Amino acid sequence: MDDDFKQYRLPDDDNGSWILSTISRIGLDEFTEQESKVTAALDKLKPGKFYDLHDLPEEKREMFIRLSCLYIRSHPEVAFSNDYSRIEKLKTV
């Protein structure tokens, strides 16, 4: 099993092209529903806790990671591990 999920990361210079192509592929309603689920999951994450992305079904991993990248842009307290196999809410001091 490949433990490195960096290939699913949303490039910093994406500028919305992934969002547009995904919406055209799956539809706006499905995209919005998936984004809402990821946002809710990350909002519920407690400081110092993490999600192990190995626990996600493989077919959901890329979407979760890319939507999480969007979430992190406005939530700097949430971060991926270096290999993108975990996402955690950092403890604030």
Coordinates of N, CA and C in Angstrom, one line a residue:
M1 N 0.8 -1.2 0.0 CA 0.0 0.0 0.0 C 0.9 1.2 0.0
D2 N 0.5 2.2 -0.8 CA 1.3 3.4 -0.9 C 0.8 4.3 0.2
D3 N 1.8 4.7 1.1 CA 1.4 5.5 2.2 C 1.5 7.0 2.0
D4 N 1.9 7.4 0.8 CA 2.1 8.8 0.5 C 0.9 9.3 -0.4
F5 N 0.2 10.3 0.1 CA -1.0 10.7 -0.6 C -0.8 12.1 -1.2
K6 N 0.5 12.6 -1.4 CA 0.8 13.9 -1.9 C 0.2 14.1 -3.3
Q7 N 0.1 13.1 -4.0 CA -0.4 13.2 -5.4 C -1.8 13.7 -5.5
Y8 N -2.6 13.6 -4.3 CA -3.9 14.1 -4.3 C -4.1 15.5 -3.9
R9 N -3.0 16.1 -3.5 CA -3.0 17.5 -3.0 C -3.4 18.5 -4.1
L10 N -4.1 19.5 -3.7 CA -4.5 20.5 -4.6 C -3.3 21.5 -4.8
P11 N -2.8 21.7 -6.0 CA -1.7 22.6 -6.3 C -2.0 24.0 -5.8
D12 N -1.0 24.6 -5.2 CA -1.2 26.0 -4.7 C -1.6 27.0 -5.8
D13 N -1.2 26.7 -7.1 CA -1.5 27.6 -8.2 C -2.7 27.1 -9.0
D14 N -3.6 26.3 -8.4 CA -4.7 25.7 -9.1 C -5.7 26.8 -9.6
N15 N -5.9 27.9 -8.8 CA -6.8 29.0 -9.2 C -8.2 28.6 -9.6
G16 N -8.7 27.5 -9.0 CA -10.1 27.1 -9.2 C -10.4 26.2 -10.4
S17 N -9.3 25.8 -11.1 CA -9.6 25.0 -12.3 C -10.1 23.6 -11.9
W18 N -9.5 23.0 -10.8 CA -10.0 21.7 -10.3 C -11.4 21.8 -9.9
I19 N -11.8 22.9 -9.2 CA -13.2 23.0 -8.7 C -14.1 23.0 -10.0
L20 N -13.8 23.8 -11.0 CA -14.7 23.9 -12.1 C -14.8 22.6 -12.9
S21 N -13.6 21.9 -13.1 CA -13.7 20.6 -13.8 C -14.4 19.6 -13.0
T22 N -14.3 19.6 -11.7 CA -15.0 18.6 -10.8 C -16.5 18.9 -10.8
I23 N -16.9 20.1 -10.8 CA -18.3 20.5 -10.8 C -18.9 20.1 -12.2
S24 N -18.2 20.3 -13.3 CA -18.7 19.9 -14.6 C -18.8 18.3 -14.7
R25 N -17.9 17.6 -13.9 CA -17.9 16.2 -14.0 C -19.0 15.5 -13.1
I26 N -19.2 16.1 -11.8 CA -20.1 15.4 -10.9 C -21.3 16.3 -10.6
G27 N -21.3 17.5 -11.0 CA -22.5 18.4 -10.8 C -22.3 19.2 -9.6
L28 N -22.9 20.4 -9.6 CA -22.8 21.3 -8.4 C -23.4 20.8 -7.2
D29 N -24.5 20.1 -7.2 CA -25.1 19.6 -6.0 C -24.3 18.6 -5.3
E30 N -23.7 17.6 -6.1 CA -22.8 16.6 -5.5 C -21.5 17.3 -5.0
F31 N -21.0 18.2 -5.7 CA -19.8 18.9 -5.2 C -20.1 19.6 -3.9
T32 N -21.2 20.3 -3.8 CA -21.5 21.1 -2.6 C -21.8 20.1 -1.5
E33 N -22.4 19.0 -1.7 CA -22.6 18.0 -0.7 C -21.3 17.4 -0.1
Q34 N -20.4 17.1 -1.0 CA -19.1 16.6 -0.6 C -18.3 17.6 0.2
E35 N -18.4 18.9 -0.3 CA -17.6 20.0 0.4 C -18.2 20.2 1.8
S36 N -19.5 20.1 1.9 CA -20.2 20.3 3.2 C -19.8 19.2 4.2
K37 N -19.7 17.9 3.7 CA -19.3 16.8 4.6 C -17.9 17.0 5.1
V38 N -17.0 17.4 4.2 CA -15.6 17.6 4.6 C -15.5 18.7 5.6
T39 N -16.2 19.8 5.3 CA -16.2 21.0 6.2 C -16.7 20.6 7.6
A40 N -17.8 19.8 7.6 CA -18.4 19.4 8.9 C -17.4 18.5 9.7
A41 N -16.7 17.6 9.0 CA -15.8 16.7 9.6 C -14.6 17.5 10.2
L42 N -14.1 18.4 9.4 CA -12.9 19.2 9.9 C -13.3 20.2 11.0
D43 N -14.5 20.7 10.9 CA -15.0 21.6 12.0 C -15.1 20.9 13.3
K44 N -15.5 19.6 13.3 CA -15.7 18.8 14.5 C -14.3 18.3 15.1
L45 N -13.3 18.4 14.3 CA -12.0 17.9 14.8 C -11.5 18.7 16.0
K46 N -11.1 18.0 17.1 CA -10.7 18.7 18.3 C -9.1 19.0 18.2
P47 N -8.7 20.1 18.8 CA -7.3 20.4 18.8 C -6.4 19.3 19.3
G48 N -5.4 19.0 18.6 CA -4.5 17.9 19.0 C -4.9 16.5 18.4
K49 N -6.1 16.5 17.8 CA -6.6 15.2 17.2 C -6.4 15.2 15.7
F50 N -6.5 14.0 15.1 CA -6.3 13.9 13.6 C -7.2 12.9 13.0
Y51 N -7.3 12.9 11.7 CA -7.9 11.9 10.9 C -6.8 11.2 10.2
D52 N -6.8 9.8 10.2 CA -5.9 9.0 9.5 C -6.5 8.7 8.1
L53 N -6.0 9.2 7.1 CA -6.6 9.1 5.7 C -6.5 7.7 5.2
H54 N -5.7 6.9 5.8 CA -5.7 5.4 5.4 C -7.1 4.8 5.7
D55 N -7.8 5.4 6.7 CA -9.1 4.9 7.0 C -10.2 5.2 6.0
L56 N -9.9 6.2 5.1 CA -10.9 6.5 4.1 C -10.9 5.5 3.0
P57 N -12.1 5.2 2.4 CA -12.0 4.3 1.2 C -11.2 5.0 0.1
E58 N -10.5 4.2 -0.6 CA -9.6 4.7 -1.6 C -10.3 5.6 -2.6
E59 N -11.5 5.3 -3.0 CA -12.2 6.1 -4.0 C -12.7 7.4 -3.5
K60 N -12.6 7.6 -2.2 CA -13.0 8.9 -1.6 C -11.8 9.8 -1.2
R61 N -10.6 9.2 -1.2 CA -9.5 9.9 -0.6 C -9.1 11.1 -1.4
E62 N -9.0 11.1 -2.7 CA -8.6 12.2 -3.5 C -9.5 13.4 -3.3
M63 N -10.8 13.2 -3.3 CA -11.8 14.3 -3.1 C -11.7 14.8 -1.7
F64 N -11.6 14.0 -0.7 CA -11.4 14.5 0.7 C -10.2 15.4 0.8
I65 N -9.1 14.9 0.3 CA -7.8 15.6 0.4 C -7.9 17.0 -0.3
R66 N -8.4 17.0 -1.5 CA -8.5 18.2 -2.3 C -9.5 19.2 -1.6
L67 N -10.6 18.7 -1.1 CA -11.5 19.6 -0.4 C -10.9 20.1 0.9
S68 N -10.2 19.3 1.5 CA -9.5 19.7 2.7 C -8.5 20.8 2.4
C69 N -7.8 20.7 1.3 CA -6.9 21.8 0.9 C -7.6 23.1 0.8
L70 N -8.8 23.1 0.2 CA -9.6 24.3 0.1 C -9.9 24.8 1.5
Y71 N -10.3 23.9 2.4 CA -10.7 24.3 3.8 C -9.5 24.9 4.5
I72 N -8.3 24.3 4.4 CA -7.2 24.8 5.1 C -6.8 26.2 4.7
R73 N -7.1 26.6 3.5 CA -6.8 28.0 3.0 C -7.5 29.0 3.9
S74 N -8.6 28.7 4.5 CA -9.2 29.7 5.4 C -9.2 29.2 6.9
H75 N -8.6 28.1 7.1 CA -8.5 27.5 8.5 C -7.0 27.1 8.7
P76 N -6.1 28.0 9.0 CA -4.7 27.7 9.1 C -4.4 26.8 10.3
E77 N -5.4 26.6 11.2 CA -5.1 25.7 12.4 C -5.3 24.2 12.0
V78 N -5.6 24.0 10.8 CA -5.7 22.6 10.3 C -4.6 22.4 9.3
A79 N -3.9 21.2 9.5 CA -2.7 20.9 8.6 C -2.6 19.5 8.3
F80 N -2.0 19.2 7.2 CA -1.7 17.8 6.7 C -0.3 17.5 7.3
S81 N -0.1 16.2 7.5 CA 1.2 15.7 7.7 C 2.0 15.8 6.4
N82 N 3.3 15.7 6.4 CA 4.2 15.8 5.2 C 3.8 14.9 4.1
D83 N 3.3 13.7 4.4 CA 3.0 12.8 3.4 C 1.5 12.8 3.0
Y84 N 0.7 13.7 3.7 CA -0.7 13.8 3.4 C -1.5 12.6 3.9
S85 N -1.0 11.8 4.8 CA -1.7 10.6 5.3 C -2.5 10.9 6.5
R86 N -2.3 12.1 7.1 CA -3.1 12.6 8.3 C -3.4 14.0 8.1
I87 N -4.6 14.4 8.7 CA -4.9 15.8 8.7 C -5.3 16.1 10.2
E88 N -4.7 17.1 10.8 CA -5.0 17.4 12.2 C -5.3 18.8 12.5
K89 N -5.9 19.0 13.6 CA -6.2 20.4 14.1 C -5.1 20.6 15.1
L90 N -4.3 21.7 14.9 CA -3.2 22.0 15.7 C -3.7 22.6 17.1
K91 N -2.9 22.3 18.1 CA -3.2 22.9 19.4 C -2.8 24.3 19.4
T92 N -3.7 25.2 19.9 CA -3.3 26.6 20.0 C -2.8 26.9 21.4
V93 N -1.9 27.8 21.5 CA -1.3 28.1 22.8 C -1.9 29.4 23.3

